[in-house]
Amino acid sequence: EPRCRQQLRRLQDSAGIAAPLPPRLEGRWVSTGCEVRPGPEFLTRSYLFYTNRLFKALQFYYWDPSCRDPSYSLVIKGKLRLRQASWITRGATEADYHLHKVGIVFHSPRAMREVASRINQSSGEGCRGFVPPGRSWAPGALYEVLSARTERDCSAALGFAMHELSLLRVERRFQPLPQPQQSGSRLVEELHLGDIHTDWGERLHYRPTGYQRPLQSALHHAHPCPACGIVSRADEHHPPILPAAAALPMRLSGSWVSTRCEVRPAVLFLTRYFTFHGNNHTWEGHYYHYSDPLCRQPTFTIYASGHYTQGIPSSKVRGGTELAFEVTQARVTPMDPATVVMLNASEAGSCGSAGSWSAGLEQDITATRGCSALGIKLPHTEYELFKTEQDSQERSLLYIGERPTDGSSPDSPDKRPTSYQAPLIQCAAASEEFPSYISLKYVGRKDANGVEALKPLPVAFLLFIALFLRWD
């Protein structure tokens, strides 16, 4: 059986993932590699939560996308209170946090100059002279950026906010031991924190509805993870220096599939499956959308195809490659009653053949120039950012640019992403033959005749479909 199909089925089976409520946060959680935030910013994180609800978070910032050349470190101390399950993002818990203090340690004179000038220029009276003129860089000196006690807050100039703590989810799964002769498995715990807005101007007051790249427990992380130990042993004076990674040429040809059930802002759960044909620069993509955070309850599937350009190295995001993707054809398969109702209610000529949609039956939407109900316009060009990497098990990973948080499309060069979505893993090389379409059978209850019936969706989610559904 092709590995792509196997991987999609494994994702739909949720691979034994449990998400305890309320989540247990106590302990240290660390980055599993160099993270890229919109901007771009390159960083690693090490967050320690205590049993008395206090926390100490370390954020290490770098000049480079390999996280080997540190710029500055932030030490963030505060208190976190878990609240109720989120009614917007299914499977997440909402939380309130209060910052007590934030300190910064500069790792070079250049970092000190750049950050000090940003704070001096863009902050209020209380922050001018943050680093007095003529003050020379001192290794290990800690400067206070925020203090609840003195009510001083100079953090905005850094684009700093900890709203990521207002939405969280802990997942537990078991990783099989790597050697065939070893039986059993090891526990892996992941902490998903709220996403960072792709627009720098919005990030200070944005309340997350999706997640960023998860942290893993310093004790219970996936193996091998060279970065985990390095990050967990670091402190603000000794930032992590990650192992050098070989730069890989961009080889897109072949098939790539999601490694997890992905969450997008505005409450979309999905898995993705792409095939790139390098010989003629055509691509095909399947987007499987779901109503739940384990990707078990399908809502609709989109198949899209078109052409892409030759990539050029990104001048803005080191290590990234810029491409343009043209979407020329698309088909939609509704998988649940709510989507069928919505599509059948769409205006004639705006989304396939109006009034003829039914669950499990695919319709071509190319002739109607897309589907306005799902936010799809055809033909359509997107300006993209890609990068390929190898993970610690030498598997090929593909990172595609992060979607704009506001639900729009990167349809002009100035909207090109500066950060990445969750990686896809290569499941078939260019030479392998694979079906052009993989259908995911919906998971449903059986009716009185033993036939699978589709599950109805909660009213709150139908409302969100109606208000927020976007696929660009």
Coordinates of C-alpha atoms in Angstrom, one line a residue:
E1 CA 0.0 0.0 0.0
P2 CA 1.4 3.4 -0.9
R3 CA 3.0 5.3 2.0
C4 CA 1.0 8.4 1.3
R5 CA -2.3 6.6 1.7
Q6 CA -0.9 4.9 4.8
Q7 CA 0.1 8.2 6.4
L8 CA -3.3 9.8 5.7
R9 CA -5.1 6.8 7.2
R10 CA -2.8 6.9 10.3
L11 CA -3.6 10.6 10.7
Q12 CA -7.3 9.9 10.5
D13 CA -6.9 7.2 13.1
S14 CA -5.2 9.9 15.3
A15 CA -2.3 7.6 16.1
G16 CA -3.4 7.1 19.7
I17 CA -3.3 10.8 20.6
A18 CA -4.9 11.8 23.9
A19 CA -5.5 15.4 25.0
P20 CA -6.2 15.5 28.7
L21 CA -8.6 18.2 30.1
P22 CA -7.6 20.2 32.0
P23 CA -4.0 20.0 30.6
R24 CA -1.1 19.3 32.9
L25 CA 1.5 21.9 32.4
E26 CA 4.0 21.4 35.2
G27 CA 7.6 20.9 34.1
R28 CA 9.8 22.2 31.3
W29 CA 8.8 22.4 27.6
V30 CA 11.3 23.1 24.9
S31 CA 11.6 23.8 21.1
T32 CA 12.5 20.8 19.0
G33 CA 14.4 22.9 16.5
C34 CA 14.9 26.4 15.2
E35 CA 11.5 28.2 14.9
V36 CA 10.5 30.8 12.4
R37 CA 8.0 33.5 13.4
P38 CA 6.5 36.1 11.0
G39 CA 8.9 38.9 10.4
P40 CA 10.9 36.7 10.1
E41 CA 12.2 36.1 13.6
F42 CA 14.3 33.0 14.4
L43 CA 14.1 31.7 17.9
T44 CA 14.1 28.8 20.4
R45 CA 11.9 28.6 23.5
S46 CA 12.2 26.9 26.9
Y47 CA 9.1 27.4 29.2
L48 CA 9.0 26.2 32.8
F49 CA 5.7 25.9 34.6
Y50 CA 5.5 25.4 38.4
T51 CA 2.8 23.7 40.4
N52 CA 1.9 27.0 42.0
R53 CA 0.8 28.5 38.6
L54 CA 4.0 30.6 38.3
F55 CA 6.0 30.3 35.1
K56 CA 9.4 31.3 33.8
A57 CA 9.7 31.4 30.0
L58 CA 13.0 31.8 28.1
Q59 CA 12.9 33.0 24.5
F60 CA 16.2 33.0 22.6
Y61 CA 16.4 35.1 19.4
Y62 CA 19.0 34.6 16.6
W63 CA 20.3 36.4 13.5
D64 CA 20.2 33.2 11.5
P65 CA 17.6 30.5 10.5
S66 CA 19.8 27.7 12.0
C67 CA 19.7 29.3 15.5
R68 CA 23.5 29.3 15.8
D69 CA 24.2 33.0 16.1
P70 CA 22.3 34.4 19.1
S71 CA 21.1 38.0 19.2
Y72 CA 19.3 38.4 22.6
S73 CA 17.4 36.4 25.2
L74 CA 14.2 37.3 27.0
V75 CA 13.4 36.1 30.5
I76 CA 9.7 36.2 31.2
K77 CA 8.2 35.6 34.6
G78 CA 4.5 35.6 35.5
K79 CA 1.5 33.6 36.6
L80 CA -1.0 31.5 34.5
R81 CA -4.5 30.6 35.4
L82 CA -6.3 27.9 33.3
R83 CA -9.9 28.7 32.5
Q84 CA -12.6 26.8 30.5
A85 CA -12.4 24.8 27.4
S86 CA -12.4 27.1 24.4
W87 CA -15.7 27.3 22.5
I88 CA -14.0 28.8 19.5
T89 CA -11.1 26.3 19.0
R90 CA -12.3 22.8 19.8
G91 CA -9.9 20.8 22.0
A92 CA -8.1 23.9 23.4
T93 CA -8.2 25.4 26.9
E94 CA -8.3 29.2 27.4
A95 CA -6.1 30.7 30.1
D96 CA -5.4 34.1 31.7
Y97 CA -1.8 35.2 32.3
H98 CA -0.2 38.0 34.2
L99 CA 3.4 39.1 33.6
H100 CA 5.5 40.1 36.6
K101 CA 8.7 41.0 34.8
V102 CA 10.5 40.7 31.5
G103 CA 14.3 41.1 31.2
I104 CA 16.6 41.1 28.2
V105 CA 20.2 40.0 27.9
F106 CA 22.1 41.1 24.7
H107 CA 24.6 38.7 23.2
S108 CA 26.5 41.2 21.1
P109 CA 27.1 45.0 20.9
R110 CA 25.1 45.0 17.6
A111 CA 22.0 43.4 19.2
M112 CA 22.2 46.0 22.0
R113 CA 22.4 48.9 19.6
E114 CA 19.6 47.7 17.4
V115 CA 17.1 46.8 20.2
A116 CA 18.0 50.0 22.3
S117 CA 17.4 52.2 19.3
R118 CA 14.0 50.5 18.6
I119 CA 12.9 51.0 22.2
N120 CA 14.2 54.6 22.5
Q121 CA 12.4 55.6 19.2
S122 CA 9.1 53.9 19.6
S123 CA 8.3 53.8 23.3
G124 CA 6.9 56.4 25.6
E125 CA 8.6 58.8 28.0
G126 CA 9.4 56.1 30.6
C127 CA 11.4 54.0 28.1
R128 CA 13.6 56.7 26.5
G129 CA 17.2 56.1 27.5
F130 CA 16.5 52.4 27.9
V131 CA 20.2 51.9 27.4
P132 CA 21.9 55.2 28.1
P133 CA 24.0 56.6 25.2
G134 CA 27.6 55.5 25.5
R135 CA 26.8 52.6 27.7
S136 CA 29.0 49.7 26.4
W137 CA 27.8 46.2 26.0
A138 CA 28.4 44.0 29.0
P139 CA 28.1 40.2 28.6
G140 CA 25.5 38.9 31.1
A141 CA 23.9 42.2 32.0
L142 CA 20.2 42.0 32.3
Y143 CA 18.0 45.0 31.5
E144 CA 14.4 45.2 32.6
V145 CA 11.9 45.6 29.7
L146 CA 8.7 45.2 31.8
S147 CA 8.0 45.4 35.5
A148 CA 4.5 45.1 37.0
R149 CA 5.8 46.5 40.2
T150 CA 7.1 49.8 38.7
E151 CA 4.5 49.7 35.9
R152 CA 7.2 50.1 33.3
D153 CA 6.6 48.4 29.9
C154 CA 9.0 48.9 27.0
S155 CA 8.2 45.5 25.4
A156 CA 6.0 46.7 22.5
A157 CA 9.0 47.9 20.4
L158 CA 10.2 44.3 20.4
G159 CA 6.8 43.1 19.0
F160 CA 6.7 41.2 22.2
A161 CA 3.5 39.7 23.7
M162 CA 2.7 36.5 25.5
H163 CA -0.8 36.1 24.2
E164 CA 0.3 32.6 23.1
L165 CA -0.4 31.6 26.7
S166 CA -4.1 32.4 26.4
L167 CA -4.8 29.3 24.3
L168 CA -3.2 25.9 24.9
R169 CA -3.5 22.2 24.4
V170 CA -1.4 19.3 25.6
E171 CA -1.2 16.1 23.5
R172 CA 0.1 12.8 24.7
R173 CA 1.1 9.9 22.4
F174 CA 3.4 6.9 22.4
Q175 CA 6.3 6.7 20.0
P176 CA 7.4 3.2 19.1
L177 CA 11.0 2.4 19.9
P178 CA 13.2 2.8 16.8
Q179 CA 15.0 -0.5 16.7
P180 CA 13.0 -3.5 15.4
Q181 CA 14.4 -5.7 18.2
Q182 CA 13.0 -3.3 20.8
S183 CA 9.4 -3.8 21.8
G184 CA 7.4 -1.1 23.6
S185 CA 7.1 2.6 23.2
R186 CA 8.0 5.9 24.9
L187 CA 5.7 8.7 26.0
V188 CA 5.8 11.9 24.0
E189 CA 4.1 15.1 25.3
E190 CA 3.5 18.2 23.2
L191 CA 2.4 21.7 24.3
H192 CA 0.5 23.6 21.6
L193 CA 0.4 27.4 22.4
G194 CA -1.5 30.1 20.6
D195 CA -0.4 31.3 17.1
I196 CA 1.4 34.5 16.4
H197 CA -0.4 36.9 14.0
T198 CA 1.3 37.1 10.6
D199 CA 0.9 40.9 10.6
W200 CA 3.4 42.5 12.9
G201 CA 1.1 45.4 13.6
E202 CA -1.7 43.0 14.8
R203 CA 0.4 40.7 17.0
L204 CA 0.3 42.9 20.2
H205 CA -3.5 42.6 20.6
Y206 CA -4.3 39.4 18.6
R207 CA -6.0 36.7 20.6
P208 CA -5.0 33.3 19.1
T209 CA -7.5 30.9 17.5
G210 CA -4.8 28.5 16.1
Y211 CA -1.4 27.1 17.3
Q212 CA 2.3 27.7 16.6
R213 CA 4.9 24.9 16.3
P214 CA 4.5 22.8 19.5
L215 CA 7.0 22.6 22.3
Q216 CA 7.8 19.1 23.7
S217 CA 8.3 18.0 27.2
A218 CA 12.0 18.1 28.2
L219 CA 11.4 14.7 29.9
H220 CA 9.0 13.1 27.4
H221 CA 10.0 14.2 23.9
A222 CA 10.3 12.3 20.6
H223 CA 13.7 10.6 19.9
P224 CA 16.1 11.5 18.4
C225 CA 15.9 15.2 19.2
P226 CA 19.4 16.8 19.2
A227 CA 17.9 20.2 20.0
C228 CA 15.8 19.2 23.0
G229 CA 18.7 18.6 25.4
I230 CA 20.6 21.7 24.2
V231 CA 17.6 24.0 24.7
S232 CA 16.6 22.5 28.0
R233 CA 20.1 23.0 29.5
A234 CA 20.4 26.7 28.3
D235 CA 19.7 29.8 30.2
E236 CA 19.5 33.5 29.3
H237 CA 23.3 33.9 29.6
H238 CA 24.1 30.8 27.7
P239 CA 21.6 30.6 24.8
P240 CA 21.3 27.3 22.9
I241 CA 23.5 26.9 19.8
L242 CA 21.9 24.3 17.6
P243 CA 23.8 21.7 15.6
A244 CA 24.7 22.9 12.1
A245 CA 22.4 21.5 9.4
A246 CA 23.4 21.0 5.8
A247 CA 21.7 23.3 3.4
L248 CA 19.5 21.2 1.1
P249 CA 18.6 22.1 -2.5
M250 CA 14.9 22.6 -3.1
R251 CA 13.7 19.3 -4.6
L252 CA 9.9 19.5 -4.7
S253 CA 9.2 16.6 -7.1
G254 CA 7.3 13.8 -5.5
S255 CA 4.4 13.5 -3.0
W256 CA 4.2 15.2 0.5
V257 CA 1.7 14.7 3.2
S258 CA 0.8 16.2 6.6
T259 CA 2.5 14.8 9.7
R260 CA -0.3 15.8 12.0
C261 CA -3.9 17.1 12.2
E262 CA -3.3 20.8 11.5
V263 CA -5.1 23.7 13.0
R264 CA -5.5 27.0 11.2
P265 CA -6.7 30.3 12.8
A266 CA -10.5 30.8 12.5
V267 CA -11.0 27.2 13.4
L268 CA -10.1 25.0 10.5
F269 CA -8.7 21.5 11.1
L270 CA -7.2 19.9 8.1
T271 CA -4.6 17.5 6.5
R272 CA -2.8 18.2 3.3
Y273 CA -1.5 16.0 0.5
F274 CA 0.6 17.5 -2.4
T275 CA 2.2 16.1 -5.5
F276 CA 4.7 18.2 -7.5
H277 CA 5.8 17.2 -11.0
G278 CA 9.2 18.8 -11.5
N279 CA 9.4 17.9 -15.2
N280 CA 6.6 20.2 -16.3
H281 CA 6.2 22.3 -13.1
T282 CA 2.6 21.2 -12.4
W283 CA 1.2 20.5 -9.0
E284 CA -1.9 18.8 -7.4
G285 CA -3.1 19.4 -3.8
H286 CA -5.7 17.7 -1.7
Y287 CA -7.0 19.6 1.4
Y288 CA -9.0 17.4 3.7
H289 CA -11.1 19.6 6.1
Y290 CA -12.5 18.4 9.4
S291 CA -14.6 19.7 12.3
D292 CA -12.6 18.3 15.1
P293 CA -8.9 18.6 16.4
L294 CA -8.1 15.0 15.8
C295 CA -9.2 15.1 12.1
R296 CA -11.8 12.3 12.5
Q297 CA -15.0 14.1 11.3
P298 CA -14.6 15.2 7.7
T299 CA -16.5 18.3 6.5
F300 CA -15.3 18.7 2.9
T301 CA -12.3 18.0 0.6
I302 CA -10.8 20.3 -2.0
Y303 CA -8.7 19.1 -4.9
A304 CA -6.7 21.8 -6.7
S305 CA -4.1 21.9 -9.4
G306 CA -2.1 24.2 -11.6
H307 CA 1.5 25.3 -12.3
Y308 CA 4.3 26.8 -10.3
T309 CA 7.4 28.8 -11.2
Q310 CA 11.1 28.1 -10.8
G311 CA 12.1 29.0 -7.3
I312 CA 14.5 31.7 -6.3
P313 CA 16.3 32.1 -3.0
S314 CA 14.3 34.4 -0.6
S315 CA 16.1 37.7 0.1
K316 CA 13.8 38.3 3.2
V317 CA 13.8 34.8 4.8
R318 CA 17.2 33.2 4.7
G319 CA 17.0 29.5 3.9
G320 CA 13.7 30.0 2.1
T321 CA 12.8 29.8 -1.6
E322 CA 10.2 32.0 -3.3
L323 CA 7.8 30.6 -5.8
A324 CA 4.5 31.6 -7.4
F325 CA 1.7 29.1 -7.6
E326 CA -1.1 29.3 -10.1
V327 CA -4.4 27.5 -9.2
T328 CA -6.3 26.8 -12.4
Q329 CA -8.6 23.9 -11.5
A330 CA -10.5 22.8 -8.4
R331 CA -13.0 20.2 -7.3
V332 CA -14.9 20.0 -4.0
T333 CA -16.4 17.0 -2.2
P334 CA -18.8 17.9 0.7
M335 CA -18.6 15.2 3.4
D336 CA -21.2 16.3 5.9
P337 CA -24.8 17.7 5.9
A338 CA -23.8 21.2 7.0
T339 CA -21.5 21.7 4.0
V340 CA -24.0 20.2 1.7
V341 CA -26.7 22.7 2.9
M342 CA -24.3 25.6 2.6
L343 CA -23.2 24.7 -0.9
N344 CA -26.8 24.1 -2.1
A345 CA -27.8 27.5 -0.7
S346 CA -25.0 29.3 -2.6
E347 CA -26.0 31.7 -5.4
A348 CA -26.5 30.1 -8.9
G349 CA -23.2 30.2 -10.9
S350 CA -21.0 30.9 -7.9
C351 CA -20.1 27.4 -6.8
G352 CA -20.5 24.4 -9.2
S353 CA -24.0 23.4 -10.1
A354 CA -26.3 25.0 -7.5
G355 CA -28.7 22.8 -5.7
S356 CA -27.1 19.6 -6.9
W357 CA -24.5 19.0 -4.1
S358 CA -24.7 15.8 -2.0
A359 CA -22.4 14.2 0.5
G360 CA -19.5 12.2 -0.8
L361 CA -20.0 13.3 -4.4
E362 CA -17.3 15.5 -6.0
Q363 CA -18.1 18.5 -8.2
D364 CA -15.8 20.5 -10.5
I365 CA -15.9 24.2 -9.6
T366 CA -13.6 25.4 -12.4
A367 CA -16.4 26.4 -14.7
T368 CA -17.9 28.7 -12.1
R369 CA -14.5 30.3 -11.5
G370 CA -14.2 28.8 -8.0
C371 CA -16.7 28.7 -5.1
S372 CA -17.5 31.9 -3.3
A373 CA -19.1 30.1 -0.4
L374 CA -15.7 28.5 0.3
G375 CA -13.6 31.6 -0.6
I376 CA -12.1 29.9 -3.6
K377 CA -11.3 32.1 -6.7
L378 CA -10.1 30.7 -10.0
P379 CA -7.7 31.2 -11.7
H380 CA -5.7 32.4 -8.8
T381 CA -2.0 33.1 -8.2
E382 CA -0.3 32.9 -4.8
Y383 CA 3.2 34.1 -3.8
E384 CA 4.8 31.4 -1.7
L385 CA 7.7 30.7 0.6
F386 CA 9.0 27.1 0.7
K387 CA 11.9 25.3 2.3
T388 CA 13.0 21.7 2.6
E389 CA 14.8 20.1 5.5
Q390 CA 15.8 16.7 6.8
D391 CA 14.6 15.7 10.3
S392 CA 16.8 13.9 12.8
Q393 CA 15.7 10.6 11.2
E394 CA 16.9 11.8 7.8
R395 CA 13.3 12.0 6.4
S396 CA 12.6 14.9 3.9
L397 CA 10.4 17.6 5.2
L398 CA 8.7 20.4 3.2
Y399 CA 7.7 23.7 4.9
I400 CA 5.1 25.8 3.0
G401 CA 4.5 29.5 3.9
E402 CA 2.1 30.3 6.8
R403 CA -1.3 31.5 5.7
P404 CA -2.2 35.1 6.6
T405 CA -4.0 35.1 9.9
D406 CA -6.8 37.3 8.7
G407 CA -7.9 34.6 6.3
S408 CA -6.8 36.4 3.1
S409 CA -4.6 35.0 0.4
P410 CA -0.9 35.8 -0.4
D411 CA -2.0 37.0 -3.8
S412 CA 0.6 39.8 -4.2
P413 CA 4.4 39.7 -3.7
D414 CA 4.1 42.0 -0.7
K415 CA 1.9 39.4 1.1
R416 CA 4.4 36.6 0.6
P417 CA 4.7 34.7 3.9
T418 CA 7.7 35.2 6.2
S419 CA 7.1 32.1 8.3
Y420 CA 6.0 28.5 7.8
Q421 CA 3.1 26.1 8.4
A422 CA 3.6 22.7 10.0
P423 CA 5.9 20.6 7.8
L424 CA 4.8 18.0 5.3
I425 CA 6.8 14.7 5.0
Q426 CA 7.8 13.1 1.7
C427 CA 5.8 9.9 1.2
A428 CA 6.7 9.2 -2.4
A429 CA 9.7 10.1 -4.6
A430 CA 9.3 11.6 -8.0
S431 CA 9.6 8.2 -9.8
E432 CA 7.0 6.4 -7.8
E433 CA 3.5 5.9 -9.3
F434 CA 0.6 6.9 -7.0
P435 CA -3.1 7.5 -7.5
S436 CA -3.9 11.1 -8.4
Y437 CA -6.7 11.1 -5.8
I438 CA -7.0 9.6 -2.4
S439 CA -10.5 9.6 -0.9
L440 CA -11.0 9.7 2.8
K441 CA -14.1 7.9 3.9
Y442 CA -15.9 9.9 6.5
V443 CA -16.2 8.5 10.0
G444 CA -19.9 8.2 10.9
R445 CA -22.5 6.3 13.0
K446 CA -24.4 3.4 11.5
D447 CA -28.1 3.9 10.9
A448 CA -30.8 1.3 11.6
N449 CA -29.8 -0.7 8.5
G450 CA -26.2 -0.8 9.4
V451 CA -25.2 1.8 6.8
E452 CA -22.8 4.5 7.9
A453 CA -24.7 7.7 8.5
L454 CA -23.1 11.2 8.6
K455 CA -22.8 12.8 12.0
P456 CA -24.6 16.1 12.5
L457 CA -22.3 19.0 13.7
P458 CA -22.9 21.2 16.7
V459 CA -24.8 24.4 16.0
A460 CA -21.8 26.6 17.2
F461 CA -19.6 25.0 14.5
L462 CA -22.2 25.5 11.8
L463 CA -22.3 29.2 12.7
F464 CA -18.5 29.3 12.4
I465 CA -18.6 27.6 9.0
A466 CA -21.0 30.2 7.9
L467 CA -19.0 33.1 9.2
F468 CA -15.4 32.2 8.9
L469 CA -14.8 29.5 6.4
R470 CA -12.0 30.5 4.1
W471 CA -9.7 28.5 1.8
D472 CA -7.5 30.6 -0.5

